[in-house]
Amino acid sequence: MLVALIALGSFYYSKSAVINRYVVAKSKKNGGSFENIKAFLVWDDTDEIITNDQAAFASFTPLPKSEISSLKKELKSATASDPVYIKSIGHHIRIYPDYLVAMKPMSLTLKTNVPNMDLLLNQKKVATSNSENFTTELKRLPIADYSASING
């Protein structure tokens, strides 16, 4: 019985099984895409879980069914030099590796030459420009879809 439980745990907590669960969660059309995958995501450099606040400007598009197998392949072969890869963060029950999807943080610089405009990232206000040479930088953003615009 104990051997069967250990074997079952080895399968459930394996790298391939985590990749499969992540891809299934990422391809769900219902609910917020980040909400579906956030339990799998950690920062590459700190091993900390990516929070809702850190992903406030991010837009995670559900994965189309046609891209599922290619994402699985990419994650299985990805290494720490890639922007997104599978990383072991500790252990479950002191036996099984705790594999999660590690993301390297990215930065975005937004510039405008129009004063008194709201700078938006994915339709969320980032800052208001105060000069004709306004620049603001956002750091520690998760890898996602971003669209910048201005309003005002």
mmCIF file of C-alpha atoms in Angstrom:
data_model
loop_
_atom_site.group_PDB
_atom_site.id
_atom_site.type_symbol
_atom_site.label_atom_id
_atom_site.label_comp_id
_atom_site.label_asym_id
_atom_site.label_seq_id
_atom_site.Cartn_x
_atom_site.Cartn_y
_atom_site.Cartn_z
ATOM 1 C CA MET A 1 0.000 0.000 0.000
ATOM 2 C CA LEU A 2 2.798 2.421 0.915
ATOM 3 C CA VAL A 3 4.620 1.644 -2.327
ATOM 4 C CA ALA A 4 1.450 2.387 -4.297
ATOM 5 C CA LEU A 5 1.027 5.762 -2.554
ATOM 6 C CA ILE A 6 4.642 6.691 -3.217
ATOM 7 C CA ALA A 7 4.271 5.711 -6.876
ATOM 8 C CA LEU A 8 1.042 7.713 -7.180
ATOM 9 C CA GLY A 9 2.717 10.753 -5.583
ATOM 10 C CA SER A 10 5.707 10.413 -7.905
ATOM 11 C CA PHE A 11 3.370 10.578 -10.884
ATOM 12 C CA TYR A 12 1.162 13.410 -9.542
ATOM 13 C CA TYR A 13 4.087 15.650 -8.530
ATOM 14 C CA SER A 14 6.212 14.888 -11.601
ATOM 15 C CA LYS A 15 7.391 17.662 -13.881
ATOM 16 C CA SER A 16 5.230 16.373 -16.757
ATOM 17 C CA ALA A 17 2.100 16.239 -14.603
ATOM 18 C CA VAL A 18 2.645 19.815 -13.387
ATOM 19 C CA ILE A 19 3.138 20.975 -16.984
ATOM 20 C CA ASN A 20 -0.096 19.226 -17.999
ATOM 21 C CA ARG A 21 -2.071 20.823 -15.135
ATOM 22 C CA TYR A 22 -0.607 24.260 -15.938
ATOM 23 C CA VAL A 23 -1.457 23.986 -19.642
ATOM 24 C CA VAL A 24 -5.012 22.854 -18.846
ATOM 25 C CA ALA A 25 -5.434 25.815 -16.454
ATOM 26 C CA LYS A 26 -3.938 28.233 -18.989
ATOM 27 C CA SER A 27 -6.333 27.058 -21.713
ATOM 28 C CA LYS A 28 -9.514 27.477 -19.602
ATOM 29 C CA LYS A 29 -11.849 30.049 -21.108
ATOM 30 C CA ASN A 30 -13.897 30.634 -17.941
ATOM 31 C CA GLY A 31 -12.790 32.834 -15.069
ATOM 32 C CA GLY A 32 -9.845 35.183 -15.159
ATOM 33 C CA SER A 33 -6.870 33.690 -16.951
ATOM 34 C CA PHE A 34 -4.481 34.829 -14.207
ATOM 35 C CA GLU A 35 -6.739 33.362 -11.541
ATOM 36 C CA ASN A 36 -6.587 30.021 -13.354
ATOM 37 C CA ILE A 37 -2.771 29.898 -13.462
ATOM 38 C CA LYS A 38 -1.529 31.934 -10.507
ATOM 39 C CA ALA A 39 -1.043 28.881 -8.283
ATOM 40 C CA PHE A 40 1.624 27.693 -10.745
ATOM 41 C CA LEU A 41 3.598 30.950 -11.163
ATOM 42 C CA VAL A 42 6.701 32.077 -9.271
ATOM 43 C CA TRP A 43 9.389 34.666 -9.901
ATOM 44 C CA ASP A 44 12.556 33.137 -11.281
ATOM 45 C CA ASP A 45 14.888 35.182 -9.060
ATOM 46 C CA THR A 46 13.099 35.022 -5.680
ATOM 47 C CA ASP A 47 10.983 31.831 -5.919
ATOM 48 C CA GLU A 48 8.047 33.877 -4.563
ATOM 49 C CA ILE A 49 4.539 33.391 -5.925
ATOM 50 C CA ILE A 50 3.440 36.107 -8.365
ATOM 51 C CA THR A 51 0.659 38.045 -6.640
ATOM 52 C CA ASN A 52 -2.466 39.730 -8.001
ATOM 53 C CA ASP A 53 -0.910 43.138 -7.283
ATOM 54 C CA GLN A 54 2.201 42.286 -9.289
ATOM 55 C CA ALA A 55 0.029 41.098 -12.192
ATOM 56 C CA ALA A 56 -2.392 44.049 -12.010
ATOM 57 C CA PHE A 57 -1.434 45.393 -15.457
ATOM 58 C CA ALA A 58 -0.944 41.972 -17.082
ATOM 59 C CA SER A 59 -3.355 40.384 -19.503
ATOM 60 C CA PHE A 60 -3.133 36.607 -19.732
ATOM 61 C CA THR A 61 -4.896 35.340 -22.826
ATOM 62 C CA PRO A 62 -6.299 31.802 -22.614
ATOM 63 C CA LEU A 63 -4.158 29.350 -24.549
ATOM 64 C CA PRO A 64 -5.786 28.187 -27.800
ATOM 65 C CA LYS A 65 -6.183 24.415 -28.115
ATOM 66 C CA SER A 66 -3.930 24.475 -31.196
ATOM 67 C CA GLU A 67 -0.974 25.694 -29.073
ATOM 68 C CA ILE A 68 -1.251 23.219 -26.188
ATOM 69 C CA SER A 69 1.225 20.630 -27.452
ATOM 70 C CA SER A 70 3.825 23.234 -28.475
ATOM 71 C CA LEU A 71 3.690 24.904 -25.032
ATOM 72 C CA LYS A 72 4.113 21.517 -23.343
ATOM 73 C CA LYS A 73 7.190 20.835 -25.502
ATOM 74 C CA GLU A 74 8.634 24.282 -24.806
ATOM 75 C CA LEU A 75 8.221 23.911 -21.051
ATOM 76 C CA LYS A 76 9.677 20.405 -20.982
ATOM 77 C CA SER A 77 12.830 21.560 -22.766
ATOM 78 C CA ALA A 78 13.124 25.051 -21.222
ATOM 79 C CA THR A 79 16.072 25.834 -18.959
ATOM 80 C CA ALA A 80 16.862 28.581 -16.447
ATOM 81 C CA SER A 81 18.196 30.724 -19.306
ATOM 82 C CA ASP A 82 14.704 30.879 -20.876
ATOM 83 C CA PRO A 83 12.160 33.551 -19.845
ATOM 84 C CA VAL A 84 9.688 30.888 -18.640
ATOM 85 C CA TYR A 85 10.674 27.429 -17.414
ATOM 86 C CA ILE A 86 9.817 24.744 -14.869
ATOM 87 C CA LYS A 87 11.646 25.083 -11.559
ATOM 88 C CA SER A 88 11.716 22.967 -8.419
ATOM 89 C CA ILE A 89 10.846 25.092 -5.377
ATOM 90 C CA GLY A 90 11.251 22.904 -2.315
ATOM 91 C CA HIS A 91 9.350 19.660 -1.766
ATOM 92 C CA HIS A 92 5.855 18.292 -1.128
ATOM 93 C CA ILE A 93 5.643 16.025 1.907
ATOM 94 C CA ARG A 94 9.475 16.178 2.080
ATOM 95 C CA ILE A 95 9.677 13.636 -0.747
ATOM 96 C CA TYR A 96 8.379 14.986 -4.042
ATOM 97 C CA PRO A 97 9.821 18.022 -5.836
ATOM 98 C CA ASP A 98 7.530 21.068 -5.924
ATOM 99 C CA TYR A 99 7.658 22.063 -9.588
ATOM 100 C CA LEU A 100 6.276 25.463 -10.574
ATOM 101 C CA VAL A 101 6.414 27.724 -13.629
ATOM 102 C CA ALA A 102 9.184 30.286 -13.088
ATOM 103 C CA MET A 103 9.047 33.618 -14.924
ATOM 104 C CA LYS A 104 11.820 36.111 -15.292
ATOM 105 C CA PRO A 105 10.506 39.564 -14.335
ATOM 106 C CA MET A 106 10.273 42.081 -17.155
ATOM 107 C CA SER A 107 10.263 45.876 -17.238
ATOM 108 C CA LEU A 108 8.409 48.291 -19.483
ATOM 109 C CA THR A 109 9.235 51.931 -20.115
ATOM 110 C CA LEU A 110 6.368 54.192 -21.191
ATOM 111 C CA LYS A 111 7.180 57.550 -22.797
ATOM 112 C CA THR A 112 5.053 60.381 -24.130
ATOM 113 C CA ASN A 113 5.622 63.887 -25.430
ATOM 114 C CA VAL A 114 2.103 65.021 -24.559
ATOM 115 C CA PRO A 115 1.602 66.579 -21.099
ATOM 116 C CA ASN A 116 -1.462 65.995 -18.897
ATOM 117 C CA MET A 117 -2.324 62.608 -20.378
ATOM 118 C CA ASP A 118 -3.118 59.385 -18.548
ATOM 119 C CA LEU A 119 -0.776 56.569 -19.550
ATOM 120 C CA LEU A 120 -2.667 53.283 -19.630
ATOM 121 C CA LEU A 121 -1.424 49.740 -19.714
ATOM 122 C CA ASN A 122 -4.151 47.260 -20.669
ATOM 123 C CA GLN A 123 -6.704 50.019 -20.020
ATOM 124 C CA LYS A 124 -5.462 50.568 -16.437
ATOM 125 C CA LYS A 125 -3.980 53.909 -15.413
ATOM 126 C CA VAL A 126 -0.243 53.784 -14.731
ATOM 127 C CA ALA A 127 0.595 57.496 -14.455
ATOM 128 C CA THR A 128 -0.305 60.989 -15.651
ATOM 129 C CA SER A 129 2.268 62.767 -17.795
ATOM 130 C CA ASN A 130 3.431 66.138 -16.509
ATOM 131 C CA SER A 131 5.772 67.269 -19.285
ATOM 132 C CA GLU A 132 6.550 66.999 -22.979
ATOM 133 C CA ASN A 133 9.310 64.512 -22.169
ATOM 134 C CA PHE A 134 7.569 62.216 -19.671
ATOM 135 C CA THR A 135 8.910 58.728 -18.908
ATOM 136 C CA THR A 136 7.816 56.135 -16.386
ATOM 137 C CA GLU A 137 9.143 52.635 -15.852
ATOM 138 C CA LEU A 138 7.279 49.610 -14.550
ATOM 139 C CA LYS A 139 9.430 46.880 -13.038
ATOM 140 C CA ARG A 140 8.815 43.263 -12.027
ATOM 141 C CA LEU A 141 6.011 42.589 -14.470
ATOM 142 C CA PRO A 142 5.113 39.003 -15.329
ATOM 143 C CA ILE A 143 5.489 37.903 -18.932
ATOM 144 C CA ALA A 144 2.040 38.478 -20.430
ATOM 145 C CA ASP A 145 0.198 40.481 -23.069
ATOM 146 C CA TYR A 146 0.467 44.276 -22.708
ATOM 147 C CA SER A 147 -1.076 47.121 -24.691
ATOM 148 C CA ALA A 148 -0.094 50.726 -23.936
ATOM 149 C CA SER A 149 -2.284 53.739 -24.721
ATOM 150 C CA ILE A 150 -2.947 57.302 -23.599
ATOM 151 C CA ASN A 151 -6.169 58.985 -22.558
ATOM 152 C CA GLY A 152 -7.086 62.575 -21.893
#
